[in-house]
Amino acid sequence: MQKLTAVIYLALCLSLGATVANAQEERAGKLSVEPYTLRTFDGKEVPAELGRLWVRENRARQSGRLIQITFVRLKARTSDPGPPVVWLAGGPGVPGILMGQIPVYFRLFDSLRDVADVILLDQRGTGMSSPNLRCPAAAPSLDLFEGEEKWLRVYTTLTRACAEHWKTKGVDLSAYTADASADDVDDLRQALGAERLSLLGHSYGTVLAQAVVRRHGDKLHRIVLAATEGPDNLLALPTVWDGNIKKLSYLASQDAAINKTVPDLEALYRRVLDKLERSPAALSIMDGRSKRPVTVRVSKIGMQWLMRLAMSDARTFPMIPALLYTVERGDYSLLTRRIEALYNDFEGRSPMANATDCSEGWSAERLAQASKETPGALFSNLNLQWTGDICKSVGVAEKGFAARARLWSTIPTLFISGTLDANTPPFQAEEVRWGFPNSVHLVVENGGHETL
């Protein structure tokens, strides 16, 4: 999906590149809607509407420039629809319209049309909204997977370059925060003439939903928060991730199709990390940019990063035993394919994503807890990218939401969590839910982060 996303982004950038340049001829609050066909990846063509809304990039600067927020509206099938349902995708940086093209997500959105219009929102800086703050294509250094210091250097270099690219185009990166997007959501509500909205958020989308509650809660009808991230959950806790390996190891030990070959998945993972740390694997992969073979050396951090991605999506759980088993035995064929995909998708992180996350921030207490858990952890580099320099590159202080008081709301809310979701474990949802007395928490047994 990431490669397909890149193609879609490129096409959008080419087609919408002039939009912001002409924005000064428009006015904040102006809405245009036109017929549109949403084409899903399994071949469906769905009649819809494409909307574009002009908003101020930085509302604190009344003379500031305008940007465009784009959305697709799937009209309700009922003659008496409820408040529109707005889809808030995760990431941050995942386009809501793109998610509507994925069959399993489309089926969800299509079912909601029985009660209300469904709004697939491309948040500011993403997808078909303009500007789209995607990073320019740039090949990472070949030593990317050789160690934490080298990984961080490559990541930081590409991310800073991406931020500078958009700064030179006049983009105010500090304006791409959850608060700003929350105000975009309410501006959209007003432009649509809706008295209230319902929100459906996933992962970072739950952070955005909470920002809307804080700023415009009286304009909300119902909320669903799937894979909930609380106001001080940006820094990951290594013990949660290590605990998830223990859970997967237990499940594998109970599976007759696996346990004879991999009786102890956790122990196998430890051995593979030790092996790659002692003797990095030299892999020949195809560079998708140059279309030439290149050699990369994969040490411990390469495997840790692959495992982090694999554990974020329950659909890839079955691949994990095979990956670790083959690597331990010196068969790097599966590892090569996974590293090739990871290398070719590696680029500087969008400044929209960094500005949003840095404005969320972290407390001193969360940092101390994460730091205490890091030494000796199987996932010792979960927070490697969170440095003050990264946040400064987009002009946003790294401490924001984390310092805020607990959110309180009586809006009817459904929380959804998965027991195998290390990104947003169920106890995080419970921490947020403490301030939502009119709520229900649905916990999906063996549910992962990206499959809720």
Tab-separated table of C-alpha atoms in Angstrom:
chain	number	residue	atom	x	y	z
A	1	MET	CA	0.000	0.000	0.000
A	2	GLN	CA	2.919	2.369	0.718
A	3	LYS	CA	4.171	2.181	-2.871
A	4	LEU	CA	0.691	2.779	-4.212
A	5	THR	CA	0.343	5.691	-1.809
A	6	ALA	CA	3.528	7.218	-3.187
A	7	VAL	CA	2.188	7.044	-6.756
A	8	ILE	CA	-1.082	8.641	-5.710
A	9	TYR	CA	0.760	11.383	-3.808
A	10	LEU	CA	2.931	12.187	-6.828
A	11	ALA	CA	-0.072	12.500	-9.103
A	12	LEU	CA	-1.815	14.737	-6.602
A	13	CYS	CA	1.205	16.972	-6.175
A	14	LEU	CA	1.450	17.442	-9.941
A	15	SER	CA	-2.230	18.155	-10.380
A	16	LEU	CA	-2.673	20.400	-7.329
A	17	GLY	CA	0.682	22.128	-7.225
A	18	ALA	CA	-0.710	25.501	-8.262
A	19	THR	CA	-3.618	25.457	-5.835
A	20	VAL	CA	-1.987	27.282	-2.934
A	21	ALA	CA	-0.418	29.835	-5.250
A	22	ASN	CA	-3.912	30.893	-6.224
A	23	ALA	CA	-5.274	30.707	-2.708
A	24	GLN	CA	-4.946	34.424	-2.040
A	25	GLU	CA	-7.666	34.976	-4.639
A	26	GLU	CA	-10.019	32.962	-2.456
A	27	ARG	CA	-11.440	33.557	1.024
A	28	ALA	CA	-11.441	31.564	4.228
A	29	GLY	CA	-14.603	29.511	4.534
A	30	LYS	CA	-15.273	29.223	0.814
A	31	LEU	CA	-16.531	25.729	-0.074
A	32	SER	CA	-16.791	24.111	-3.480
A	33	VAL	CA	-18.395	20.732	-4.110
A	34	GLU	CA	-18.501	18.760	-7.363
A	35	PRO	CA	-19.495	15.255	-8.491
A	36	TYR	CA	-16.771	12.655	-7.960
A	37	THR	CA	-16.224	8.952	-8.447
A	38	LEU	CA	-14.473	7.119	-5.629
A	39	ARG	CA	-12.641	4.144	-7.139
A	40	THR	CA	-11.801	1.402	-4.681
A	41	PHE	CA	-8.786	-0.842	-5.152
A	42	ASP	CA	-11.013	-3.826	-5.881
A	43	GLY	CA	-12.597	-2.093	-8.858
A	44	LYS	CA	-15.761	-0.509	-7.447
A	45	GLU	CA	-16.803	2.904	-8.768
A	46	VAL	CA	-18.851	4.756	-6.193
A	47	PRO	CA	-20.707	8.029	-6.913
A	48	ALA	CA	-19.610	10.650	-4.401
A	49	GLU	CA	-18.844	14.334	-4.017
A	50	LEU	CA	-15.444	16.023	-3.890
A	51	GLY	CA	-15.304	19.058	-1.652
A	52	ARG	CA	-12.672	21.742	-1.178
A	53	LEU	CA	-12.649	24.205	1.691
A	54	TRP	CA	-10.362	27.208	2.062
A	55	VAL	CA	-9.027	27.820	5.579
A	56	ARG	CA	-6.306	29.986	7.056
A	57	GLU	CA	-2.977	28.236	7.329
A	58	ASN	CA	-2.258	29.995	10.625
A	59	ARG	CA	-5.374	31.356	12.285
A	60	ALA	CA	-3.279	33.392	14.733
A	61	ARG	CA	-2.142	35.500	11.779
A	62	GLN	CA	-5.222	37.066	10.240
A	63	SER	CA	-3.202	38.241	7.236
A	64	GLY	CA	-1.737	34.778	6.725
A	65	ARG	CA	-2.161	32.744	3.575
A	66	LEU	CA	-4.916	30.275	2.852
A	67	ILE	CA	-4.680	26.543	2.299
A	68	GLN	CA	-7.162	24.022	0.968
A	69	ILE	CA	-8.762	21.143	2.856
A	70	THR	CA	-10.161	18.422	0.597
A	71	PHE	CA	-12.706	15.726	1.370
A	72	VAL	CA	-14.934	13.145	-0.279
A	73	ARG	CA	-18.543	12.920	0.831
A	74	LEU	CA	-20.423	9.624	0.565
A	75	LYS	CA	-24.080	10.604	0.731
A	76	ALA	CA	-26.418	8.904	3.205
A	77	ARG	CA	-28.888	6.353	1.899
A	78	THR	CA	-31.551	7.307	4.428
A	79	SER	CA	-34.101	10.068	3.919
A	80	ASP	CA	-33.541	11.284	7.485
A	81	PRO	CA	-29.753	11.256	8.030
A	82	GLY	CA	-28.096	12.007	11.337
A	83	PRO	CA	-25.116	14.338	11.786
A	84	PRO	CA	-22.336	13.685	9.224
A	85	VAL	CA	-19.684	11.160	10.256
A	86	VAL	CA	-16.143	12.496	9.721
A	87	TRP	CA	-13.334	9.945	9.287
A	88	LEU	CA	-10.099	11.039	10.986
A	89	ALA	CA	-7.271	8.855	9.695
A	90	GLY	CA	-4.081	8.070	11.580
A	91	GLY	CA	-0.401	8.519	10.884
A	92	PRO	CA	-0.318	11.407	11.334
A	93	GLY	CA	-0.325	11.980	7.596
A	94	VAL	CA	-2.500	9.184	6.193
A	95	PRO	CA	-5.053	10.605	3.728
A	96	GLY	CA	-8.656	9.835	4.608
A	97	ILE	CA	-9.714	9.667	0.966
A	98	LEU	CA	-7.059	7.061	0.241
A	99	MET	CA	-8.331	4.946	3.122
A	100	GLY	CA	-11.769	5.034	1.525
A	101	GLN	CA	-10.327	3.248	-1.503
A	102	ILE	CA	-9.202	0.255	0.560
A	103	PRO	CA	-11.968	-2.376	0.325
A	104	VAL	CA	-12.184	-3.303	4.019
A	105	TYR	CA	-12.356	0.346	5.038
A	106	PHE	CA	-14.804	1.194	2.261
A	107	ARG	CA	-17.167	-1.494	3.525
A	108	LEU	CA	-17.138	0.179	6.928
A	109	PHE	CA	-17.770	3.637	5.500
A	110	ASP	CA	-20.426	2.331	3.140
A	111	SER	CA	-22.316	0.708	6.020
A	112	LEU	CA	-22.376	4.031	7.887
A	113	ARG	CA	-24.235	5.603	4.975
A	114	ASP	CA	-27.344	3.886	6.317
A	115	VAL	CA	-27.429	6.512	9.075
A	116	ALA	CA	-25.534	9.585	7.841
A	117	ASP	CA	-23.286	11.199	5.249
A	118	VAL	CA	-19.693	9.969	5.578
A	119	ILE	CA	-16.890	12.514	5.153
A	120	LEU	CA	-13.462	11.140	4.180
A	121	LEU	CA	-11.190	13.976	5.217
A	122	ASP	CA	-7.675	14.632	3.952
A	123	GLN	CA	-6.296	16.580	6.912
A	124	ARG	CA	-4.210	19.680	6.278
A	125	GLY	CA	-0.888	18.829	4.655
A	126	THR	CA	-1.991	15.396	3.428
A	127	GLY	CA	-3.380	13.663	0.343
A	128	MET	CA	-5.479	15.838	-1.943
A	129	SER	CA	-5.419	18.782	0.453
A	130	SER	CA	-3.052	21.508	-0.637
A	131	PRO	CA	-0.240	21.847	0.059
A	132	ASN	CA	0.560	18.158	0.388
A	133	LEU	CA	3.688	18.165	2.552
A	134	ARG	CA	5.122	14.934	1.228
A	135	CYS	CA	8.909	14.823	1.188
A	136	PRO	CA	10.782	15.017	-2.131
A	137	ALA	CA	12.191	11.690	-3.274
A	138	ALA	CA	15.662	11.074	-1.856
A	139	ALA	CA	17.664	7.883	-1.523
A	140	PRO	CA	18.746	7.032	2.025
A	141	SER	CA	22.349	6.192	2.817
A	142	LEU	CA	23.300	2.552	2.374
A	143	ASP	CA	24.484	2.324	5.995
A	144	LEU	CA	20.938	3.006	7.223
A	145	PHE	CA	20.526	-0.367	8.966
A	146	GLU	CA	24.019	-0.719	10.445
A	147	GLY	CA	23.347	0.793	13.859
A	148	GLU	CA	21.281	3.260	15.861
A	149	GLU	CA	23.670	6.178	15.369
A	150	LYS	CA	23.701	5.725	11.586
A	151	TRP	CA	19.936	5.189	11.396
A	152	LEU	CA	19.303	8.398	13.332
A	153	ARG	CA	21.774	10.354	11.188
A	154	VAL	CA	20.057	9.263	7.958
A	155	TYR	CA	16.581	9.879	9.364
A	156	THR	CA	17.508	13.313	10.711
A	157	THR	CA	19.232	14.411	7.504
A	158	LEU	CA	16.291	13.467	5.285
A	159	THR	CA	13.698	14.888	7.672
A	160	ARG	CA	15.475	18.229	8.017
A	161	ALA	CA	15.887	18.478	4.261
A	162	CYS	CA	12.173	17.852	3.810
A	163	ALA	CA	11.270	20.554	6.325
A	164	GLU	CA	13.604	23.051	4.666
A	165	HIS	CA	12.111	22.208	1.262
A	166	TRP	CA	8.660	23.278	2.407
A	167	LYS	CA	9.885	26.287	4.367
A	168	THR	CA	11.439	27.693	1.196
A	169	LYS	CA	8.004	27.434	-0.417
A	170	GLY	CA	6.538	29.673	2.253
A	171	VAL	CA	4.779	26.978	4.267
A	172	ASP	CA	4.327	27.793	7.968
A	173	LEU	CA	5.108	24.359	9.361
A	174	SER	CA	4.223	25.385	12.907
A	175	ALA	CA	0.572	25.649	11.793
A	176	TYR	CA	0.221	21.921	11.062
A	177	THR	CA	-0.927	20.756	14.477
A	178	ALA	CA	-3.847	18.813	15.902
A	179	ASP	CA	-5.370	22.047	17.224
A	180	ALA	CA	-5.280	23.588	13.756
A	181	SER	CA	-6.787	20.457	12.215
A	182	ALA	CA	-9.469	20.436	14.920
A	183	ASP	CA	-10.438	23.941	13.879
A	184	ASP	CA	-10.473	22.757	10.255
A	185	VAL	CA	-13.013	20.110	11.248
A	186	ASP	CA	-15.275	22.711	12.808
A	187	ASP	CA	-14.839	25.062	9.850
A	188	LEU	CA	-15.966	22.174	7.663
A	189	ARG	CA	-18.987	21.613	9.879
A	190	GLN	CA	-19.985	25.236	9.468
A	191	ALA	CA	-19.388	25.208	5.722
A	192	LEU	CA	-21.591	22.121	5.363
A	193	GLY	CA	-24.330	23.749	7.398
A	194	ALA	CA	-24.328	20.910	9.944
A	195	GLU	CA	-25.386	21.631	13.510
A	196	ARG	CA	-23.209	18.811	14.818
A	197	LEU	CA	-20.762	16.143	13.622
A	198	SER	CA	-19.897	12.600	14.654
A	199	LEU	CA	-16.243	11.548	14.612
A	200	LEU	CA	-14.623	8.221	13.734
A	201	GLY	CA	-10.907	8.312	14.570
A	202	HIS	CA	-8.139	5.727	14.371
A	203	SER	CA	-4.713	5.940	16.040
A	204	TYR	CA	-3.487	9.547	15.586
A	205	GLY	CA	-7.052	10.258	14.440
A	206	THR	CA	-8.078	9.691	18.074
A	207	VAL	CA	-5.670	12.462	19.123
A	208	LEU	CA	-7.291	14.757	16.592
A	209	ALA	CA	-10.748	13.724	17.771
A	210	GLN	CA	-9.795	14.603	21.351
A	211	ALA	CA	-8.570	18.006	20.146
A	212	VAL	CA	-11.966	18.570	18.504
A	213	VAL	CA	-13.647	17.624	21.803
A	214	ARG	CA	-11.487	20.138	23.675
A	215	ARG	CA	-12.126	22.974	21.245
A	216	HIS	CA	-15.567	22.258	19.796
A	217	GLY	CA	-17.127	19.581	21.975
A	218	ASP	CA	-20.541	21.269	22.004
A	219	LYS	CA	-20.756	20.661	18.260
A	220	LEU	CA	-20.268	16.880	18.456
A	221	HIS	CA	-22.916	14.135	18.439
A	222	ARG	CA	-21.130	10.759	18.802
A	223	ILE	CA	-17.485	9.600	18.796
A	224	VAL	CA	-15.695	6.339	18.016
A	225	LEU	CA	-12.022	6.097	19.062
A	226	ALA	CA	-10.246	3.023	17.669
A	227	ALA	CA	-6.654	2.371	18.829
A	228	THR	CA	-6.686	5.276	21.244
A	229	GLU	CA	-3.648	7.449	21.867
A	230	GLY	CA	-3.840	9.575	24.991
A	231	PRO	CA	-2.393	13.050	25.563
A	232	ASP	CA	0.947	11.718	26.847
A	233	ASN	CA	1.363	8.514	24.855
A	234	LEU	CA	3.629	9.704	22.034
A	235	LEU	CA	6.737	8.128	23.555
A	236	ALA	CA	6.404	4.349	23.329
A	237	LEU	CA	7.075	2.129	26.343
A	238	PRO	CA	9.567	-0.699	25.617
A	239	THR	CA	7.976	-2.956	28.240
A	240	VAL	CA	4.686	-2.869	26.330
A	241	TRP	CA	6.380	-3.954	23.107
A	242	ASP	CA	8.481	-6.590	24.840
A	243	GLY	CA	5.312	-7.822	26.528
A	244	ASN	CA	3.662	-8.156	23.128
A	245	ILE	CA	6.476	-10.448	21.990
A	246	LYS	CA	5.748	-12.606	25.030
A	247	LYS	CA	2.065	-12.730	24.038
A	248	LEU	CA	2.885	-13.705	20.452
A	249	SER	CA	5.388	-16.258	21.709
A	250	TYR	CA	2.730	-17.845	23.902
A	251	LEU	CA	0.196	-17.965	21.045
A	252	ALA	CA	2.799	-19.539	18.748
A	253	SER	CA	3.630	-22.148	21.392
A	254	GLN	CA	-0.025	-23.199	21.397
A	255	ASP	CA	-0.206	-23.511	17.617
A	256	ALA	CA	0.559	-27.031	16.357
A	257	ALA	CA	1.507	-25.643	12.953
A	258	ILE	CA	4.312	-23.585	14.508
A	259	ASN	CA	5.409	-24.892	17.881
A	260	LYS	CA	7.464	-27.827	16.669
A	261	THR	CA	9.585	-25.521	14.526
A	262	VAL	CA	9.481	-22.434	16.742
A	263	PRO	CA	8.797	-23.581	20.322
A	264	ASP	CA	9.876	-20.237	21.858
A	265	LEU	CA	9.417	-17.197	19.620
A	266	GLU	CA	10.757	-14.735	22.174
A	267	ALA	CA	13.984	-16.693	22.664
A	268	LEU	CA	14.365	-17.009	18.891
A	269	TYR	CA	13.996	-13.237	18.483
A	270	ARG	CA	16.698	-12.647	21.092
A	271	ARG	CA	19.064	-15.045	19.312
A	272	VAL	CA	18.473	-13.380	15.947
A	273	LEU	CA	19.170	-9.918	17.375
A	274	ASP	CA	22.402	-11.200	18.942
A	275	LYS	CA	23.416	-12.838	15.672
A	276	LEU	CA	22.892	-9.693	13.594
A	277	GLU	CA	24.634	-7.554	16.190
A	278	ARG	CA	27.715	-9.808	16.051
A	279	SER	CA	27.671	-10.306	12.286
A	280	PRO	CA	25.472	-7.971	10.194
A	281	ALA	CA	23.915	-9.546	7.100
A	282	ALA	CA	25.121	-8.202	3.748
A	283	LEU	CA	22.075	-8.142	1.466
A	284	SER	CA	21.823	-7.331	-2.218
A	285	ILE	CA	18.618	-5.387	-2.837
A	286	MET	CA	17.179	-3.423	-5.757
A	287	ASP	CA	17.184	0.341	-5.315
A	288	GLY	CA	13.766	1.376	-6.603
A	289	ARG	CA	14.979	4.883	-7.423
A	290	SER	CA	18.089	4.068	-9.451
A	291	LYS	CA	16.797	0.652	-10.608
A	292	ARG	CA	20.201	-0.783	-9.710
A	293	PRO	CA	21.255	-3.421	-7.197
A	294	VAL	CA	22.901	-2.121	-4.049
A	295	THR	CA	24.323	-3.827	-0.986
A	296	VAL	CA	23.139	-2.955	2.500
A	297	ARG	CA	24.415	-4.346	5.795
A	298	VAL	CA	21.658	-5.159	8.258
A	299	SER	CA	22.484	-5.156	11.943
A	300	LYS	CA	20.256	-5.438	14.991
A	301	ILE	CA	18.368	-2.203	14.331
A	302	GLY	CA	17.219	-3.385	10.905
A	303	MET	CA	15.519	-6.404	12.429
A	304	GLN	CA	14.070	-4.356	15.280
A	305	TRP	CA	12.521	-1.936	12.785
A	306	LEU	CA	11.091	-4.751	10.678
A	307	MET	CA	9.621	-6.346	13.774
A	308	ARG	CA	8.093	-3.075	14.879
A	309	LEU	CA	6.314	-2.756	11.537
A	310	ALA	CA	5.255	-6.411	11.541
A	311	MET	CA	3.840	-6.128	15.058
A	312	SER	CA	1.817	-3.049	14.112
A	313	ASP	CA	-0.443	-5.027	11.782
A	314	ALA	CA	-2.028	-8.314	12.826
A	315	ARG	CA	-2.131	-9.399	9.192
A	316	THR	CA	1.664	-9.753	9.279
A	317	PHE	CA	1.837	-11.678	12.581
A	318	PRO	CA	2.003	-15.062	10.779
A	319	MET	CA	5.114	-13.912	8.902
A	320	ILE	CA	7.143	-13.278	12.062
A	321	PRO	CA	8.077	-16.899	12.954
A	322	ALA	CA	9.165	-17.583	9.373
A	323	LEU	CA	11.300	-14.431	9.241
A	324	LEU	CA	13.120	-15.176	12.470
A	325	TYR	CA	13.493	-18.911	11.797
A	326	THR	CA	15.073	-18.410	8.371
A	327	VAL	CA	17.435	-15.665	9.517
A	328	GLU	CA	18.770	-17.788	12.363
A	329	ARG	CA	19.570	-20.533	9.867
A	330	GLY	CA	21.385	-18.188	7.509
A	331	ASP	CA	18.616	-18.044	4.905
A	332	TYR	CA	18.247	-14.324	4.186
A	333	SER	CA	15.767	-14.544	1.310
A	334	LEU	CA	12.750	-13.378	3.299
A	335	LEU	CA	14.810	-10.809	5.202
A	336	THR	CA	16.074	-9.426	1.878
A	337	ARG	CA	12.569	-8.892	0.534
A	338	ARG	CA	11.438	-7.146	3.695
A	339	ILE	CA	14.529	-4.939	3.936
A	340	GLU	CA	14.285	-4.029	0.242
A	341	ALA	CA	10.722	-2.765	0.773
A	342	LEU	CA	11.713	-0.905	3.951
A	343	TYR	CA	14.727	0.720	2.267
A	344	ASN	CA	12.775	1.880	-0.784
A	345	ASP	CA	9.975	3.324	1.339
A	346	PHE	CA	12.378	5.123	3.678
A	347	GLU	CA	12.359	8.883	3.274
A	348	GLY	CA	12.318	12.003	5.368
A	349	ARG	CA	9.260	12.168	7.595
A	350	SER	CA	6.615	14.640	6.531
A	351	PRO	CA	6.879	17.931	8.437
A	352	MET	CA	3.097	17.739	8.881
A	353	ALA	CA	3.590	14.505	10.832
A	354	ASN	CA	6.478	15.900	12.863
A	355	ALA	CA	4.765	19.214	13.619
A	356	THR	CA	1.646	17.356	14.738
A	357	ASP	CA	3.510	14.902	16.951
A	358	CYS	CA	5.886	17.504	18.385
A	359	SER	CA	2.970	19.741	19.314
A	360	GLU	CA	1.516	16.737	21.155
A	361	GLY	CA	4.795	16.325	22.983
A	362	TRP	CA	5.639	14.336	26.075
A	363	SER	CA	5.943	14.966	29.764
A	364	ALA	CA	9.127	14.668	31.789
A	365	GLU	CA	7.522	11.750	33.621
A	366	ARG	CA	6.790	9.832	30.391
A	367	LEU	CA	10.327	10.463	29.132
A	368	ALA	CA	11.793	9.205	32.398
A	369	GLN	CA	9.661	6.070	32.304
A	370	ALA	CA	10.512	5.288	28.663
A	371	SER	CA	14.211	5.938	29.288
A	372	LYS	CA	14.216	3.671	32.357
A	373	GLU	CA	12.681	0.825	30.340
A	374	THR	CA	15.004	1.162	27.337
A	375	PRO	CA	18.288	-0.497	28.470
A	376	GLY	CA	18.221	-4.191	27.678
A	377	ALA	CA	14.810	-4.055	26.014
A	378	LEU	CA	14.144	-6.080	22.875
A	379	PHE	CA	12.722	-2.864	21.403
A	380	SER	CA	15.359	-0.497	22.696
A	381	ASN	CA	15.039	2.131	19.953
A	382	LEU	CA	11.303	2.832	19.885
A	383	ASN	CA	11.825	6.538	20.607
A	384	LEU	CA	15.059	7.008	18.698
A	385	GLN	CA	13.572	9.635	16.383
A	386	TRP	CA	12.190	11.888	19.124
A	387	THR	CA	14.820	14.561	19.613
A	388	GLY	CA	14.552	18.263	20.256
A	389	ASP	CA	16.381	18.919	16.983
A	390	ILE	CA	13.696	17.126	14.963
A	391	CYS	CA	10.989	19.252	16.547
A	392	LYS	CA	12.984	22.450	16.101
A	393	SER	CA	13.353	21.687	12.384
A	394	VAL	CA	9.613	22.262	11.947
A	395	GLY	CA	9.460	25.167	14.382
A	396	VAL	CA	7.364	23.404	17.020
A	397	ALA	CA	8.328	22.953	20.657
A	398	GLU	CA	8.322	19.283	21.623
A	399	LYS	CA	6.004	19.724	24.623
A	400	GLY	CA	2.353	20.535	24.079
A	401	PHE	CA	-0.657	18.327	24.704
A	402	ALA	CA	1.183	16.328	27.349
A	403	ALA	CA	0.974	19.236	29.780
A	404	ARG	CA	-2.795	19.604	29.460
A	405	ALA	CA	-5.384	18.599	32.024
A	406	ARG	CA	-7.324	15.363	31.646
A	407	LEU	CA	-10.093	15.626	29.083
A	408	TRP	CA	-13.671	15.410	30.379
A	409	SER	CA	-16.664	14.842	28.109
A	410	THR	CA	-20.153	13.345	28.343
A	411	ILE	CA	-20.388	12.829	24.572
A	412	PRO	CA	-21.449	9.199	23.891
A	413	THR	CA	-18.190	7.495	22.946
A	414	LEU	CA	-17.144	4.016	21.853
A	415	PHE	CA	-13.524	2.996	22.488
A	416	ILE	CA	-12.098	0.048	20.508
A	417	SER	CA	-8.794	-1.649	21.372
A	418	GLY	CA	-6.927	-4.834	20.471
A	419	THR	CA	-5.174	-7.072	22.982
A	420	LEU	CA	-2.159	-7.410	20.639
A	421	ASP	CA	-1.847	-3.704	19.839
A	422	ALA	CA	1.502	-2.527	21.214
A	423	ASN	CA	1.166	0.916	19.584
A	424	THR	CA	-1.994	1.792	21.481
A	425	PRO	CA	-2.627	-0.888	24.135
A	426	PRO	CA	-6.046	-1.094	25.797
A	427	PHE	CA	-4.862	0.453	29.069
A	428	GLN	CA	-4.164	3.706	27.192
A	429	ALA	CA	-7.792	3.822	26.089
A	430	GLU	CA	-8.849	3.255	29.698
A	431	GLU	CA	-6.739	6.213	30.823
A	432	VAL	CA	-8.577	8.467	28.360
A	433	ARG	CA	-11.920	6.812	29.049
A	434	TRP	CA	-11.690	7.803	32.725
A	435	GLY	CA	-12.871	11.248	31.602
A	436	PHE	CA	-15.656	9.879	29.374
A	437	PRO	CA	-18.366	8.621	31.749
A	438	ASN	CA	-20.824	8.053	28.899
A	439	SER	CA	-18.667	5.482	27.099
A	440	VAL	CA	-18.159	1.810	26.293
A	441	HIS	CA	-14.827	0.051	25.676
A	442	LEU	CA	-14.811	-2.838	23.183
A	443	VAL	CA	-11.629	-4.931	23.471
A	444	VAL	CA	-10.941	-7.235	20.525
A	445	GLU	CA	-9.109	-10.422	21.486
A	446	ASN	CA	-5.883	-10.727	19.452
A	447	GLY	CA	-6.698	-7.520	17.574
A	448	GLY	CA	-3.718	-5.568	16.238
A	449	HIS	CA	-3.212	-1.867	15.604
A	450	GLU	CA	-3.922	-1.647	11.880
A	451	THR	CA	-6.695	-4.253	11.822
A	452	LEU	CA	-9.224	-2.806	14.243
